[in-house]
Amino acid sequence: MVWEKELNERKRAILKSIIDDYIQSAQPVGSRTIARKHELGLGSATIRNEMADLEELGYISQPHTSAGRIPSDKGYRFYVENLMQIQSLAKNEMAIIRKAMDEKIEEINELIKRASTIISNITGYTAVVMAPQLTRSLIKSVQLLNIDERRLLVVVVAGGGIVHNRLVNHCGTIDNTHIAKLNQAFNIITSGKTLDQISMPMVRDLQKDINVPADVILSVFEAIEDCVRKIETADVYLDGITNILNYPEFNDLIKAREVLDILKEKDIINQLVFDASSKKQLEFKIGSENEINEMKDLSIITTVYGREGKDIGTIGVIGPTRMTYGKVVSSIKYIRELLNREMLRMFGDDS
């Protein structure tokens, strides 16, 4: 690789020292600081010369008001691919995460909300979690409830305890006896099946056994279809959006407002995590690698979670480019492991 030719071991060690120090201090790093803090066996003059080379190569830059250097996006990219050390979670942090995830939840979206809160609290950044993409979800049960003389509530429960409902307006006379028969009939033809396994002839045949207008039966089935489609549309949850304000990079109110506004753009965040769901490994987008201008000062780390090789959701962290990458990676990996376990418990071998 070009990087291997550009950077010898000395330059790598100095670049790592600069980035590690800058991540911790948010202050430009000078040659004397590196010579004093890091046992590189090099004098400050030698380090200064190497830093000049690193700057010329585009790995670091010099702010106008400082004699020190800060990493560039290119420098961070080299860091995460070659120099970053994974920072293990402390035992108490792992215990906190395990305790929160071990409190059994039977509804998948509540689990995802909890995961996003845990990630945000542990990392100190903004967490983003996409709920499972259930492209062929199994229907567990269907329940119809009489709301009043002209309205029914259709409730659909799918794998993982995911629940959606929809109101159905009708002009017929539907009493509790009809409701009981409809519940039984629809559960016979839908339970344990995906939508594409339920044919219209099966639905139309229900009218032969139940004295209910055909348009009511069709309306109920359309409601079931609508509920399943909503279940199969992955929700995205963000937590800790205002955490970004805790970092000096965003002390400028205009910059902070731009970042907060973009994080609240649901379509943009949804597309971001949806794109990441096609990647099988940890995915880093650093600063200028982000297509959206307002996210050029941010880094995004994402990975997928699922069961038995089925990648069905995405978890990630959004923060400043001066992110504690090693800590974030270990946090995401650990929470992914626990989410995988919960997916297996809740969904089993369901598709």
CSV table of C-alpha atoms in Angstrom, one decimal:
chain,number,residue,atom,x,y,z
A,1,MET,CA,0.0,0.0,0.0
A,2,VAL,CA,1.0,3.6,-0.5
A,3,TRP,CA,0.8,4.2,3.2
A,4,GLU,CA,3.4,1.5,3.9
A,5,LYS,CA,5.9,3.2,1.6
A,6,GLU,CA,5.1,6.7,3.0
A,7,LEU,CA,5.3,5.9,6.7
A,8,ASN,CA,8.2,4.1,8.3
A,9,GLU,CA,8.0,2.9,11.9
A,10,ARG,CA,9.3,6.2,13.3
A,11,LYS,CA,6.7,8.2,11.5
A,12,ARG,CA,4.0,5.8,12.6
A,13,ALA,CA,5.0,6.0,16.2
A,14,ILE,CA,5.0,9.8,16.1
A,15,LEU,CA,1.6,10.0,14.3
A,16,LYS,CA,0.1,7.6,16.8
A,17,SER,CA,1.5,9.8,19.7
A,18,ILE,CA,0.0,12.9,18.1
A,19,ILE,CA,-3.4,11.3,17.6
A,20,ASP,CA,-3.6,9.7,21.0
A,21,ASP,CA,-2.6,12.9,22.7
A,22,TYR,CA,-5.0,15.0,20.7
A,23,ILE,CA,-7.9,12.7,21.3
A,24,GLN,CA,-7.3,13.1,25.1
A,25,SER,CA,-6.5,16.8,25.2
A,26,ALA,CA,-8.2,18.5,22.2
A,27,GLN,CA,-5.1,20.6,22.1
A,28,PRO,CA,-2.5,20.7,19.2
A,29,VAL,CA,0.5,18.5,20.0
A,30,GLY,CA,4.1,19.8,19.8
A,31,SER,CA,7.4,17.9,19.4
A,32,ARG,CA,8.5,18.7,23.0
A,33,THR,CA,5.3,17.1,24.3
A,34,ILE,CA,5.9,14.0,22.3
A,35,ALA,CA,9.5,13.8,23.4
A,36,ARG,CA,8.5,14.2,27.1
A,37,LYS,CA,5.5,12.0,27.3
A,38,HIS,CA,6.3,9.1,24.9
A,39,GLU,CA,9.4,6.9,25.1
A,40,LEU,CA,10.3,7.0,21.5
A,41,GLY,CA,14.1,7.5,22.0
A,42,LEU,CA,14.0,10.6,19.8
A,43,GLY,CA,14.9,14.2,20.5
A,44,SER,CA,12.4,17.0,19.9
A,45,ALA,CA,14.4,18.3,16.9
A,46,THR,CA,14.2,14.9,15.2
A,47,ILE,CA,10.5,14.6,16.1
A,48,ARG,CA,9.9,18.1,14.7
A,49,ASN,CA,11.5,17.1,11.3
A,50,GLU,CA,9.4,14.0,11.2
A,51,MET,CA,6.3,16.0,11.9
A,52,ALA,CA,7.1,18.3,9.0
A,53,ASP,CA,7.2,15.3,6.8
A,54,LEU,CA,3.9,14.0,8.2
A,55,GLU,CA,2.3,17.4,7.5
A,56,GLU,CA,3.7,17.5,3.9
A,57,LEU,CA,2.2,14.0,3.4
A,58,GLY,CA,-1.2,15.2,4.6
A,59,TYR,CA,-1.5,13.2,7.9
A,60,ILE,CA,-1.4,16.2,10.2
A,61,SER,CA,-1.9,19.9,9.9
A,62,GLN,CA,-0.9,23.0,11.8
A,63,PRO,CA,-3.6,25.4,13.2
A,64,HIS,CA,-2.8,29.0,12.5
A,65,THR,CA,-2.7,29.9,16.2
A,66,SER,CA,-0.5,27.1,17.4
A,67,ALA,CA,3.0,25.6,17.0
A,68,GLY,CA,1.5,22.2,17.6
A,69,ARG,CA,-0.1,19.8,15.1
A,70,ILE,CA,-3.5,18.1,14.9
A,71,PRO,CA,-4.6,15.0,12.9
A,72,SER,CA,-6.2,15.3,9.5
A,73,ASP,CA,-8.9,13.0,8.3
A,74,LYS,CA,-6.2,11.1,6.4
A,75,GLY,CA,-4.3,10.7,9.6
A,76,TYR,CA,-7.3,9.4,11.4
A,77,ARG,CA,-8.0,6.9,8.6
A,78,PHE,CA,-4.4,5.6,8.9
A,79,TYR,CA,-4.8,5.5,12.7
A,80,VAL,CA,-8.0,3.3,12.7
A,81,GLU,CA,-6.7,0.9,10.1
A,82,ASN,CA,-3.1,0.5,11.3
A,83,LEU,CA,-2.4,2.1,14.7
A,84,MET,CA,-5.5,2.1,16.9
A,85,GLN,CA,-5.4,0.0,20.0
A,86,ILE,CA,-8.7,-1.4,21.2
A,87,GLN,CA,-9.4,-0.1,24.7
A,88,SER,CA,-11.0,-2.8,26.7
A,89,LEU,CA,-14.1,-1.9,28.6
A,90,ALA,CA,-13.7,-1.7,32.4
A,91,LYS,CA,-15.3,-4.5,34.4
A,92,ASN,CA,-17.8,-2.1,35.9
A,93,GLU,CA,-18.8,-0.9,32.5
A,94,MET,CA,-19.3,-4.4,31.2
A,95,ALA,CA,-21.3,-5.2,34.4
A,96,ILE,CA,-23.6,-2.1,33.8
A,97,ILE,CA,-24.2,-3.1,30.1
A,98,ARG,CA,-24.9,-6.8,31.0
A,99,LYS,CA,-27.3,-5.8,33.8
A,100,ALA,CA,-29.2,-3.5,31.5
A,101,MET,CA,-29.4,-6.1,28.7
A,102,ASP,CA,-30.2,-9.0,31.0
A,103,GLU,CA,-33.4,-7.4,32.1
A,104,LYS,CA,-35.5,-9.5,29.7
A,105,ILE,CA,-37.7,-7.5,27.2
A,106,GLU,CA,-40.1,-9.3,25.0
A,107,GLU,CA,-40.7,-6.4,22.5
A,108,ILE,CA,-37.9,-5.9,20.1
A,109,ASN,CA,-38.2,-2.1,19.7
A,110,GLU,CA,-37.9,-1.6,23.5
A,111,LEU,CA,-34.7,-3.7,23.4
A,112,ILE,CA,-33.3,-1.5,20.6
A,113,LYS,CA,-34.2,1.7,22.5
A,114,ARG,CA,-32.4,0.4,25.5
A,115,ALA,CA,-29.3,-0.6,23.4
A,116,SER,CA,-29.1,3.0,22.0
A,117,THR,CA,-29.3,4.5,25.5
A,118,ILE,CA,-26.5,2.1,26.8
A,119,ILE,CA,-24.2,2.9,23.8
A,120,SER,CA,-24.7,6.7,24.3
A,121,ASN,CA,-24.1,6.5,28.0
A,122,ILE,CA,-21.0,4.3,27.8
A,123,THR,CA,-19.3,6.2,24.9
A,124,GLY,CA,-20.5,9.7,25.6
A,125,TYR,CA,-21.4,10.2,22.0
A,126,THR,CA,-24.6,10.0,19.9
A,127,ALA,CA,-25.9,6.4,19.5
A,128,VAL,CA,-27.8,5.3,16.5
A,129,VAL,CA,-29.5,1.8,16.3
A,130,MET,CA,-31.6,0.4,13.5
A,131,ALA,CA,-34.2,-2.1,14.5
A,132,PRO,CA,-34.2,-5.5,12.8
A,133,GLN,CA,-35.0,-5.6,9.1
A,134,LEU,CA,-37.5,-8.4,8.9
A,135,THR,CA,-38.0,-8.9,5.2
A,136,ARG,CA,-40.1,-12.0,5.6
A,137,SER,CA,-41.4,-11.8,9.2
A,138,LEU,CA,-43.6,-14.6,10.5
A,139,ILE,CA,-47.0,-13.7,11.8
A,140,LYS,CA,-47.5,-15.1,15.3
A,141,SER,CA,-51.1,-14.0,15.9
A,142,VAL,CA,-53.9,-11.7,14.8
A,143,GLN,CA,-56.5,-10.2,17.1
A,144,LEU,CA,-59.6,-8.2,16.2
A,145,LEU,CA,-61.3,-6.0,18.7
A,146,ASN,CA,-64.7,-4.2,18.4
A,147,ILE,CA,-64.1,-0.5,19.0
A,148,ASP,CA,-67.7,0.6,18.2
A,149,GLU,CA,-70.5,-0.1,15.7
A,150,ARG,CA,-68.4,1.0,12.7
A,151,ARG,CA,-64.8,0.3,13.6
A,152,LEU,CA,-62.6,-2.7,14.3
A,153,LEU,CA,-59.0,-2.7,15.7
A,154,VAL,CA,-56.7,-5.2,14.0
A,155,VAL,CA,-53.6,-6.1,16.0
A,156,VAL,CA,-50.8,-8.1,14.5
A,157,VAL,CA,-48.0,-9.7,16.5
A,158,ALA,CA,-44.9,-10.9,14.7
A,159,GLY,CA,-41.7,-12.6,15.6
A,160,GLY,CA,-39.7,-10.9,18.4
A,161,GLY,CA,-42.9,-9.6,19.9
A,162,ILE,CA,-43.2,-6.8,17.4
A,163,VAL,CA,-46.8,-5.4,17.5
A,164,HIS,CA,-48.6,-3.1,15.1
A,165,ASN,CA,-52.3,-2.3,14.8
A,166,ARG,CA,-54.7,-0.5,12.4
A,167,LEU,CA,-58.3,0.6,12.6
A,168,VAL,CA,-60.7,-0.7,10.0
A,169,ASN,CA,-63.9,1.2,9.2
A,170,HIS,CA,-66.9,-0.9,8.0
A,171,CYS,CA,-70.6,-0.6,7.3
A,172,GLY,CA,-71.7,-4.1,8.4
A,173,THR,CA,-73.1,-5.4,11.7
A,174,ILE,CA,-70.3,-7.1,13.5
A,175,ASP,CA,-71.1,-8.5,16.9
A,176,ASN,CA,-68.8,-10.4,19.4
A,177,THR,CA,-69.7,-13.7,17.9
A,178,HIS,CA,-68.5,-12.6,14.5
A,179,ILE,CA,-65.3,-11.2,16.1
A,180,ALA,CA,-64.6,-14.5,17.7
A,181,LYS,CA,-65.1,-16.4,14.4
A,182,LEU,CA,-63.0,-13.8,12.5
A,183,ASN,CA,-60.2,-14.1,15.1
A,184,GLN,CA,-60.2,-17.9,14.8
A,185,ALA,CA,-60.3,-18.0,11.0
A,186,PHE,CA,-57.6,-15.4,10.4
A,187,ASN,CA,-55.3,-17.0,12.9
A,188,ILE,CA,-55.7,-20.4,11.1
A,189,ILE,CA,-54.6,-18.9,7.8
A,190,THR,CA,-51.9,-16.5,9.0
A,191,SER,CA,-50.3,-17.9,12.2
A,192,GLY,CA,-46.7,-19.1,11.5
A,193,LYS,CA,-46.8,-17.7,7.9
A,194,THR,CA,-45.3,-14.9,6.0
A,195,LEU,CA,-47.4,-12.6,3.9
A,196,ASP,CA,-46.4,-14.3,0.6
A,197,GLN,CA,-47.7,-17.6,2.0
A,198,ILE,CA,-51.2,-16.3,2.4
A,199,SER,CA,-53.2,-16.4,-0.9
A,200,MET,CA,-56.3,-14.3,-1.7
A,201,PRO,CA,-58.4,-17.5,-2.3
A,202,MET,CA,-57.6,-18.5,1.3
A,203,VAL,CA,-58.9,-15.1,2.4
A,204,ARG,CA,-62.0,-15.2,0.2
A,205,ASP,CA,-62.9,-18.7,1.5
A,206,LEU,CA,-63.4,-17.3,5.0
A,207,GLN,CA,-66.7,-15.8,3.9
A,208,LYS,CA,-68.1,-19.3,3.4
A,209,ASP,CA,-67.8,-20.1,7.0
A,210,ILE,CA,-68.5,-16.7,8.5
A,211,ASN,CA,-71.6,-14.6,7.9
A,212,VAL,CA,-69.6,-11.4,7.4
A,213,PRO,CA,-69.6,-9.1,4.3
A,214,ALA,CA,-66.8,-9.9,1.9
A,215,ASP,CA,-65.6,-6.3,2.0
A,216,VAL,CA,-65.1,-6.5,5.7
A,217,ILE,CA,-63.0,-9.6,5.4
A,218,LEU,CA,-60.9,-8.0,2.6
A,219,SER,CA,-60.5,-4.8,4.7
A,220,VAL,CA,-59.3,-6.8,7.7
A,221,PHE,CA,-56.7,-8.6,5.5
A,222,GLU,CA,-55.6,-5.3,4.0
A,223,ALA,CA,-55.0,-4.1,7.6
A,224,ILE,CA,-53.0,-7.2,8.4
A,225,GLU,CA,-50.9,-6.6,5.3
A,226,ASP,CA,-50.3,-3.0,6.3
A,227,CYS,CA,-49.3,-4.0,9.8
A,228,VAL,CA,-46.8,-6.6,8.5
A,229,ARG,CA,-45.3,-4.0,6.1
A,230,LYS,CA,-44.8,-1.6,9.0
A,231,ILE,CA,-43.2,-4.4,11.0
A,232,GLU,CA,-40.8,-5.1,8.1
A,233,THR,CA,-39.9,-1.4,7.9
A,234,ALA,CA,-36.9,-0.9,10.2
A,235,ASP,CA,-37.2,1.9,12.8
A,236,VAL,CA,-34.1,3.9,13.7
A,237,TYR,CA,-33.4,5.2,17.2
A,238,LEU,CA,-31.0,7.9,18.3
A,239,ASP,CA,-29.9,8.7,21.8
A,240,GLY,CA,-27.6,11.3,23.2
A,241,ILE,CA,-28.0,13.8,20.3
A,242,THR,CA,-27.0,16.7,22.6
A,243,ASN,CA,-23.9,14.9,23.8
A,244,ILE,CA,-22.1,16.6,20.9
A,245,LEU,CA,-22.3,19.8,22.8
A,246,ASN,CA,-19.9,18.4,25.4
A,247,TYR,CA,-16.9,18.6,23.0
A,248,PRO,CA,-14.9,21.8,22.4
A,249,GLU,CA,-15.0,21.3,18.6
A,250,PHE,CA,-18.6,22.4,18.8
A,251,ASN,CA,-18.3,25.4,21.1
A,252,ASP,CA,-19.2,27.6,18.1
A,253,LEU,CA,-23.0,27.9,18.3
A,254,ILE,CA,-23.5,28.0,14.6
A,255,LYS,CA,-21.5,24.8,14.0
A,256,ALA,CA,-23.3,23.1,16.9
A,257,ARG,CA,-26.7,24.1,15.6
A,258,GLU,CA,-25.8,22.8,12.1
A,259,VAL,CA,-24.8,19.4,13.6
A,260,LEU,CA,-27.8,19.1,15.9
A,261,ASP,CA,-30.1,20.0,13.0
A,262,ILE,CA,-28.6,17.3,10.7
A,263,LEU,CA,-28.8,14.7,13.4
A,264,LYS,CA,-32.5,15.4,13.7
A,265,GLU,CA,-33.0,14.8,10.0
A,266,LYS,CA,-34.7,11.5,10.1
A,267,ASP,CA,-34.4,10.6,6.4
A,268,ILE,CA,-30.7,11.4,6.4
A,269,ILE,CA,-29.9,9.3,9.5
A,270,ASN,CA,-32.1,6.5,8.2
A,271,GLN,CA,-30.3,6.4,4.9
A,272,LEU,CA,-26.9,6.5,6.7
A,273,VAL,CA,-27.6,3.4,8.8
A,274,PHE,CA,-29.4,1.6,6.0
A,275,ASP,CA,-26.3,2.0,3.8
A,276,ALA,CA,-24.2,0.7,6.6
A,277,SER,CA,-26.4,-2.4,7.0
A,278,SER,CA,-24.9,-3.8,3.8
A,279,LYS,CA,-21.4,-3.9,5.3
A,280,LYS,CA,-20.4,-7.0,7.2
A,281,GLN,CA,-17.5,-5.5,9.2
A,282,LEU,CA,-17.0,-2.4,11.3
A,283,GLU,CA,-17.4,0.6,9.0
A,284,PHE,CA,-15.7,3.9,9.7
A,285,LYS,CA,-16.7,7.2,8.0
A,286,ILE,CA,-14.3,9.9,9.1
A,287,GLY,CA,-14.8,13.6,8.5
A,288,SER,CA,-14.7,14.5,4.9
A,289,GLU,CA,-15.5,10.9,3.9
A,290,ASN,CA,-19.1,11.8,4.8
A,291,GLU,CA,-21.1,13.0,1.8
A,292,ILE,CA,-23.1,15.5,3.8
A,293,ASN,CA,-21.4,18.8,4.3
A,294,GLU,CA,-22.7,19.3,7.9
A,295,MET,CA,-21.2,16.0,8.9
A,296,LYS,CA,-17.6,16.8,7.7
A,297,ASP,CA,-16.5,17.3,11.4
A,298,LEU,CA,-18.0,14.0,12.5
A,299,SER,CA,-16.9,10.4,12.5
A,300,ILE,CA,-19.4,7.6,12.3
A,301,ILE,CA,-18.7,4.0,13.3
A,302,THR,CA,-21.3,1.3,12.5
A,303,THR,CA,-21.6,-2.5,12.5
A,304,VAL,CA,-24.4,-5.0,12.0
A,305,TYR,CA,-26.0,-7.3,14.4
A,306,GLY,CA,-28.1,-10.4,13.9
A,307,ARG,CA,-28.4,-14.1,14.5
A,308,GLU,CA,-26.7,-17.1,12.9
A,309,GLY,CA,-25.1,-15.0,10.2
A,310,LYS,CA,-28.4,-13.1,9.5
A,311,ASP,CA,-27.5,-9.4,9.6
A,312,ILE,CA,-30.8,-7.8,10.4
A,313,GLY,CA,-29.9,-4.5,12.1
A,314,THR,CA,-27.3,-1.8,12.5
A,315,ILE,CA,-25.7,-0.1,15.6
A,316,GLY,CA,-23.4,2.9,15.5
A,317,VAL,CA,-21.9,5.9,17.1
A,318,ILE,CA,-21.7,9.4,15.8
A,319,GLY,CA,-19.1,11.8,17.4
A,320,PRO,CA,-16.4,14.3,16.6
A,321,THR,CA,-13.5,13.1,14.4
A,322,ARG,CA,-11.5,13.4,17.7
A,323,MET,CA,-13.3,10.3,18.9
A,324,THR,CA,-11.9,7.7,21.3
A,325,TYR,CA,-12.0,5.2,18.5
A,326,GLY,CA,-10.5,2.3,20.6
A,327,LYS,CA,-13.2,2.7,23.3
A,328,VAL,CA,-16.0,3.1,20.8
A,329,VAL,CA,-15.0,-0.1,18.9
A,330,SER,CA,-14.9,-2.2,22.1
A,331,SER,CA,-18.2,-0.8,23.2
A,332,ILE,CA,-20.0,-1.5,19.9
A,333,LYS,CA,-18.5,-5.0,19.7
A,334,TYR,CA,-19.6,-5.9,23.2
A,335,ILE,CA,-23.1,-4.6,22.8
A,336,ARG,CA,-23.4,-6.3,19.4
A,337,GLU,CA,-22.5,-9.6,21.0
A,338,LEU,CA,-25.3,-9.1,23.6
A,339,LEU,CA,-27.8,-8.0,20.9
A,340,ASN,CA,-27.0,-11.1,18.9
A,341,ARG,CA,-27.8,-13.2,21.9
A,342,GLU,CA,-31.1,-11.4,22.5
A,343,MET,CA,-32.0,-11.8,18.8
A,344,LEU,CA,-31.5,-15.5,19.0
A,345,ARG,CA,-33.6,-15.7,22.2
A,346,MET,CA,-36.5,-13.6,20.8
A,347,PHE,CA,-36.6,-14.8,17.2
A,348,GLY,CA,-35.0,-18.3,17.4
A,349,ASP,CA,-34.8,-19.7,13.9
A,350,ASP,CA,-37.6,-17.5,12.5
A,351,SER,CA,-36.9,-15.6,9.3
